[in-house]
Amino acid sequence: MSSDAYILEDPFFDDDLETVRTRRNLPHWNQEGKLYFVTWRLADSLPQKALAQIEDDRKSWLREHGDVALAEMEPHVKREWYRLFHHRVQKWLDAGHGSCILRKPEAKRIMADALHHFHDKRYHLGSFAIAGNHVHVLVAPHTGVELSSVIHSWKSFTSNAINKALGRTGRLWMDEYFDRLLRNQLHLERVEDYIAAHVRQGAYVERRPS
């Protein structure tokens, strides 16, 4: 489905609107009524060597650049941030490390059903991909609903339900997630294409208007 089908009145980040910034290991920008591209992953989705490298790079980055918001970075600095902490991680995830239990039909169904559950009640659900060890979602939380609470709900429910369905115990998801506010139509089209490309990796993909 073409991204022209998106029906949100004004889904893109607005420099003139209030933006709330929060941080755990990654920075998070929040703006009500806007469209986000969100990624989270299984707890075993990256090898320990990769996790250690990310942590070392994060500490080095903070020493060199400080805790600077993405929007305030110079373009070349922002490109380097995404190279180190987003694009590189996506390549590692796409390599299919770990148990990849989201490939199992039961786990895939539980995850997809959870994403749909509060569509048009707490958020507007866009296109998404459920890969073996991670999930990508386009989502716009309704006014008054925080993105963090939506993701917490998805992860908490699916952690319990998938563990029960597969007869497993223990931690399912990494605590952190990556989110990015969509900037414009071109940005949206690139994200849509990226989500759709996961079909080639055997992921379950839904292309939806948002």
mmCIF file of C-alpha atoms in Angstrom:
data_model
loop_
_atom_site.group_PDB
_atom_site.id
_atom_site.type_symbol
_atom_site.label_atom_id
_atom_site.label_comp_id
_atom_site.label_asym_id
_atom_site.label_seq_id
_atom_site.Cartn_x
_atom_site.Cartn_y
_atom_site.Cartn_z
ATOM 1 C CA MET A 1 0.000 0.000 0.000
ATOM 2 C CA SER A 2 1.364 3.414 -0.905
ATOM 3 C CA SER A 3 2.270 5.825 1.878
ATOM 4 C CA ASP A 4 -0.176 8.230 0.185
ATOM 5 C CA ALA A 5 -2.880 6.205 1.944
ATOM 6 C CA TYR A 6 -1.918 7.600 5.343
ATOM 7 C CA ILE A 7 -4.921 9.396 6.817
ATOM 8 C CA LEU A 8 -3.497 11.205 9.832
ATOM 9 C CA GLU A 9 -4.154 14.926 9.335
ATOM 10 C CA ASP A 10 -0.671 16.069 10.320
ATOM 11 C CA PRO A 11 1.534 13.061 11.188
ATOM 12 C CA PHE A 12 4.966 14.682 10.977
ATOM 13 C CA PHE A 13 7.232 16.299 13.560
ATOM 14 C CA ASP A 14 6.563 20.019 13.990
ATOM 15 C CA ASP A 15 9.428 22.260 15.113
ATOM 16 C CA ASP A 16 6.915 24.791 16.447
ATOM 17 C CA LEU A 17 5.113 22.393 18.799
ATOM 18 C CA GLU A 18 6.169 21.457 22.319
ATOM 19 C CA THR A 19 8.530 18.499 22.447
ATOM 20 C CA VAL A 20 9.268 16.485 25.588
ATOM 21 C CA ARG A 21 12.700 14.857 25.746
ATOM 22 C CA THR A 22 13.460 11.833 27.913
ATOM 23 C CA ARG A 23 16.463 9.520 28.121
ATOM 24 C CA ARG A 24 17.437 6.069 29.301
ATOM 25 C CA ASN A 25 20.331 4.596 27.304
ATOM 26 C CA LEU A 26 18.852 6.212 24.191
ATOM 27 C CA PRO A 27 17.236 9.641 23.723
ATOM 28 C CA HIS A 28 13.466 9.755 23.214
ATOM 29 C CA TRP A 29 11.534 12.669 21.737
ATOM 30 C CA ASN A 30 7.797 12.925 22.359
ATOM 31 C CA GLN A 31 5.282 15.067 20.498
ATOM 32 C CA GLU A 32 1.548 14.431 20.788
ATOM 33 C CA GLY A 33 -0.419 13.202 17.798
ATOM 34 C CA LYS A 34 2.617 12.421 15.645
ATOM 35 C CA LEU A 35 3.834 9.320 13.843
ATOM 36 C CA TYR A 36 6.776 7.315 15.196
ATOM 37 C CA PHE A 37 8.967 4.597 13.769
ATOM 38 C CA VAL A 38 9.695 2.259 16.684
ATOM 39 C CA THR A 39 12.022 -0.737 16.981
ATOM 40 C CA TRP A 40 12.563 -3.134 19.871
ATOM 41 C CA ARG A 41 14.304 -6.491 20.067
ATOM 42 C CA LEU A 42 14.561 -9.800 21.864
ATOM 43 C CA ALA A 43 16.898 -10.028 24.853
ATOM 44 C CA ASP A 44 19.204 -12.459 23.024
ATOM 45 C CA SER A 45 19.126 -10.658 19.670
ATOM 46 C CA LEU A 46 22.701 -9.340 19.840
ATOM 47 C CA PRO A 47 25.878 -11.189 20.888
ATOM 48 C CA GLN A 48 27.633 -10.026 24.055
ATOM 49 C CA LYS A 49 30.577 -8.727 22.013
ATOM 50 C CA ALA A 50 28.255 -6.407 20.069
ATOM 51 C CA LEU A 51 26.526 -5.196 23.252
ATOM 52 C CA ALA A 52 29.890 -4.430 24.853
ATOM 53 C CA GLN A 53 30.986 -2.503 21.755
ATOM 54 C CA ILE A 54 27.797 -0.423 21.783
ATOM 55 C CA GLU A 55 28.249 0.401 25.470
ATOM 56 C CA ASP A 56 31.893 1.419 24.965
ATOM 57 C CA ASP A 57 30.923 3.584 21.988
ATOM 58 C CA ARG A 58 28.093 5.181 23.980
ATOM 59 C CA LYS A 59 30.460 6.160 26.807
ATOM 60 C CA SER A 60 33.003 7.526 24.314
ATOM 61 C CA TRP A 61 30.282 9.485 22.545
ATOM 62 C CA LEU A 62 29.081 11.100 25.779
ATOM 63 C CA ARG A 63 32.660 12.037 26.721
ATOM 64 C CA GLU A 64 33.249 13.686 23.337
ATOM 65 C CA HIS A 65 29.855 15.245 22.590
ATOM 66 C CA GLY A 66 27.979 15.377 25.885
ATOM 67 C CA ASP A 67 24.296 14.571 26.308
ATOM 68 C CA VAL A 68 23.143 16.597 23.296
ATOM 69 C CA ALA A 69 19.668 16.215 21.789
ATOM 70 C CA LEU A 70 19.587 14.820 18.259
ATOM 71 C CA ALA A 71 17.800 17.896 16.925
ATOM 72 C CA GLU A 72 20.609 20.104 18.231
ATOM 73 C CA MET A 73 23.430 18.145 16.595
ATOM 74 C CA GLU A 74 25.241 19.330 13.508
ATOM 75 C CA PRO A 75 24.212 17.231 10.451
ATOM 76 C CA HIS A 76 27.543 15.361 10.227
ATOM 77 C CA VAL A 77 27.430 14.574 13.970
ATOM 78 C CA LYS A 78 23.868 13.295 13.722
ATOM 79 C CA ARG A 79 24.814 11.041 10.789
ATOM 80 C CA GLU A 80 27.603 9.541 12.873
ATOM 81 C CA TRP A 81 25.218 8.981 15.809
ATOM 82 C CA TYR A 82 22.798 7.067 13.594
ATOM 83 C CA ARG A 83 25.648 5.093 12.051
ATOM 84 C CA LEU A 84 26.936 3.991 15.455
ATOM 85 C CA PHE A 85 23.733 3.457 17.379
ATOM 86 C CA HIS A 86 20.999 2.690 14.874
ATOM 87 C CA HIS A 87 22.086 1.581 11.396
ATOM 88 C CA ARG A 88 24.826 -0.678 12.717
ATOM 89 C CA VAL A 89 22.441 -2.302 15.210
ATOM 90 C CA GLN A 90 19.864 -2.849 12.469
ATOM 91 C CA LYS A 91 22.456 -4.730 10.411
ATOM 92 C CA TRP A 92 23.300 -6.923 13.398
ATOM 93 C CA LEU A 93 19.614 -7.623 14.029
ATOM 94 C CA ASP A 94 18.968 -8.477 10.391
ATOM 95 C CA ALA A 95 21.786 -11.032 10.588
ATOM 96 C CA GLY A 96 19.403 -13.158 12.682
ATOM 97 C CA HIS A 97 21.367 -13.657 15.895
ATOM 98 C CA GLY A 98 19.802 -15.421 18.881
ATOM 99 C CA SER A 99 16.797 -17.695 19.292
ATOM 100 C CA CYS A 100 14.645 -15.740 16.784
ATOM 101 C CA ILE A 101 11.526 -17.134 18.462
ATOM 102 C CA LEU A 102 9.344 -14.545 16.715
ATOM 103 C CA ARG A 103 9.618 -16.787 13.652
ATOM 104 C CA LYS A 104 7.411 -19.316 15.442
ATOM 105 C CA PRO A 105 3.780 -19.033 14.265
ATOM 106 C CA GLU A 106 2.384 -18.811 17.822
ATOM 107 C CA ALA A 107 4.733 -15.991 18.796
ATOM 108 C CA LYS A 108 4.145 -14.136 15.545
ATOM 109 C CA ARG A 109 0.349 -14.345 15.976
ATOM 110 C CA ILE A 110 0.497 -13.126 19.595
ATOM 111 C CA MET A 111 2.670 -10.156 18.598
ATOM 112 C CA ALA A 112 0.464 -9.159 15.649
ATOM 113 C CA ASP A 113 -2.722 -9.462 17.716
ATOM 114 C CA ALA A 114 -1.215 -7.296 20.458
ATOM 115 C CA LEU A 115 -0.309 -4.561 17.971
ATOM 116 C CA HIS A 116 -3.862 -4.535 16.628
ATOM 117 C CA HIS A 117 -5.593 -4.713 20.008
ATOM 118 C CA PHE A 118 -5.820 -1.017 20.927
ATOM 119 C CA HIS A 119 -5.762 0.346 17.364
ATOM 120 C CA ASP A 120 -8.097 3.373 17.186
ATOM 121 C CA LYS A 121 -8.541 3.237 20.979
ATOM 122 C CA ARG A 122 -5.121 4.253 22.343
ATOM 123 C CA TYR A 123 -3.155 4.720 19.126
ATOM 124 C CA HIS A 124 -3.321 4.562 15.363
ATOM 125 C CA LEU A 125 -1.380 1.571 14.029
ATOM 126 C CA GLY A 126 0.554 1.873 10.790
ATOM 127 C CA SER A 127 2.689 -0.635 8.905
ATOM 128 C CA PHE A 128 4.789 -3.099 10.871
ATOM 129 C CA ALA A 129 7.238 -5.988 10.518
ATOM 130 C CA ILE A 130 7.723 -8.878 12.929
ATOM 131 C CA ALA A 131 11.157 -10.325 12.197
ATOM 132 C CA GLY A 132 12.788 -13.267 13.944
ATOM 133 C CA ASN A 133 14.448 -11.232 16.692
ATOM 134 C CA HIS A 134 12.960 -7.732 16.488
ATOM 135 C CA VAL A 135 9.844 -5.695 15.679
ATOM 136 C CA HIS A 136 9.404 -2.498 13.636
ATOM 137 C CA VAL A 137 6.189 -0.466 13.987
ATOM 138 C CA LEU A 138 4.785 2.802 12.672
ATOM 139 C CA VAL A 139 2.435 4.122 15.352
ATOM 140 C CA ALA A 140 0.779 7.395 16.366
ATOM 141 C CA PRO A 141 -0.389 7.442 20.016
ATOM 142 C CA HIS A 142 -3.615 9.327 20.647
ATOM 143 C CA THR A 143 -3.521 12.653 22.474
ATOM 144 C CA GLY A 144 -2.843 12.057 26.152
ATOM 145 C CA VAL A 145 -1.288 8.626 25.550
ATOM 146 C CA GLU A 146 2.485 8.344 25.905
ATOM 147 C CA LEU A 147 4.451 6.261 23.438
ATOM 148 C CA SER A 148 6.369 4.668 26.319
ATOM 149 C CA SER A 149 3.143 3.354 27.868
ATOM 150 C CA VAL A 150 2.008 1.865 24.545
ATOM 151 C CA ILE A 151 5.308 0.040 24.070
ATOM 152 C CA HIS A 152 5.377 -1.101 27.699
ATOM 153 C CA SER A 153 1.902 -2.570 27.264
ATOM 154 C CA TRP A 154 2.894 -4.414 24.064
ATOM 155 C CA LYS A 155 6.080 -5.804 25.568
ATOM 156 C CA SER A 156 4.592 -6.770 28.931
ATOM 157 C CA PHE A 157 1.601 -8.620 27.456
ATOM 158 C CA THR A 158 3.554 -10.393 24.728
ATOM 159 C CA SER A 159 6.357 -11.393 27.090
ATOM 160 C CA ASN A 160 3.927 -13.289 29.294
ATOM 161 C CA ALA A 161 1.801 -14.648 26.450
ATOM 162 C CA ILE A 162 4.694 -15.820 24.261
ATOM 163 C CA ASN A 163 6.511 -17.439 27.178
ATOM 164 C CA LYS A 164 3.342 -19.304 28.124
ATOM 165 C CA ALA A 165 2.597 -20.375 24.541
ATOM 166 C CA LEU A 166 6.128 -21.656 23.959
ATOM 167 C CA GLY A 167 6.595 -23.196 27.398
ATOM 168 C CA ARG A 168 9.551 -20.987 28.215
ATOM 169 C CA THR A 169 10.508 -18.721 31.123
ATOM 170 C CA GLY A 170 12.770 -15.750 31.618
ATOM 171 C CA ARG A 171 13.320 -12.406 29.995
ATOM 172 C CA LEU A 172 11.958 -12.014 26.474
ATOM 173 C CA TRP A 173 12.644 -8.378 25.451
ATOM 174 C CA MET A 174 15.493 -5.938 25.909
ATOM 175 C CA ASP A 175 14.347 -3.056 28.149
ATOM 176 C CA GLU A 176 15.245 -0.266 25.722
ATOM 177 C CA TYR A 177 13.621 0.622 22.413
ATOM 178 C CA PHE A 178 14.521 2.945 19.541
ATOM 179 C CA ASP A 179 12.006 5.520 18.332
ATOM 180 C CA ARG A 180 12.126 8.284 15.768
ATOM 181 C CA LEU A 181 9.544 10.920 14.902
ATOM 182 C CA LEU A 182 8.734 10.981 11.187
ATOM 183 C CA ARG A 183 9.908 14.252 9.644
ATOM 184 C CA ASN A 184 8.144 14.420 6.293
ATOM 185 C CA GLN A 185 6.604 12.401 3.466
ATOM 186 C CA LEU A 186 9.973 11.319 2.079
ATOM 187 C CA HIS A 187 11.030 10.036 5.498
ATOM 188 C CA LEU A 188 7.776 8.087 5.736
ATOM 189 C CA GLU A 189 8.248 6.530 2.298
ATOM 190 C CA ARG A 190 11.770 5.408 3.207
ATOM 191 C CA VAL A 191 10.536 3.801 6.428
ATOM 192 C CA GLU A 192 7.663 2.098 4.593
ATOM 193 C CA ASP A 193 10.125 0.666 2.062
ATOM 194 C CA TYR A 194 12.428 -0.496 4.852
ATOM 195 C CA ILE A 195 9.563 -2.276 6.638
ATOM 196 C CA ALA A 196 8.369 -3.893 3.402
ATOM 197 C CA ALA A 197 11.885 -5.142 2.615
ATOM 198 C CA HIS A 198 11.734 -7.398 5.682
ATOM 199 C CA VAL A 199 9.566 -9.784 3.663
ATOM 200 C CA ARG A 200 12.782 -10.940 1.983
ATOM 201 C CA GLN A 201 14.079 -11.993 5.414
ATOM 202 C CA GLY A 202 10.980 -14.081 6.126
ATOM 203 C CA ALA A 203 9.385 -11.504 8.426
ATOM 204 C CA TYR A 204 5.651 -11.064 8.817
ATOM 205 C CA VAL A 205 4.810 -7.661 7.321
ATOM 206 C CA GLU A 206 1.589 -5.666 7.254
ATOM 207 C CA ARG A 207 1.407 -2.482 5.198
ATOM 208 C CA ARG A 208 -1.347 -0.336 6.650
ATOM 209 C CA PRO A 209 -2.648 3.232 6.390
ATOM 210 C CA SER A 210 -2.082 5.227 9.549
#
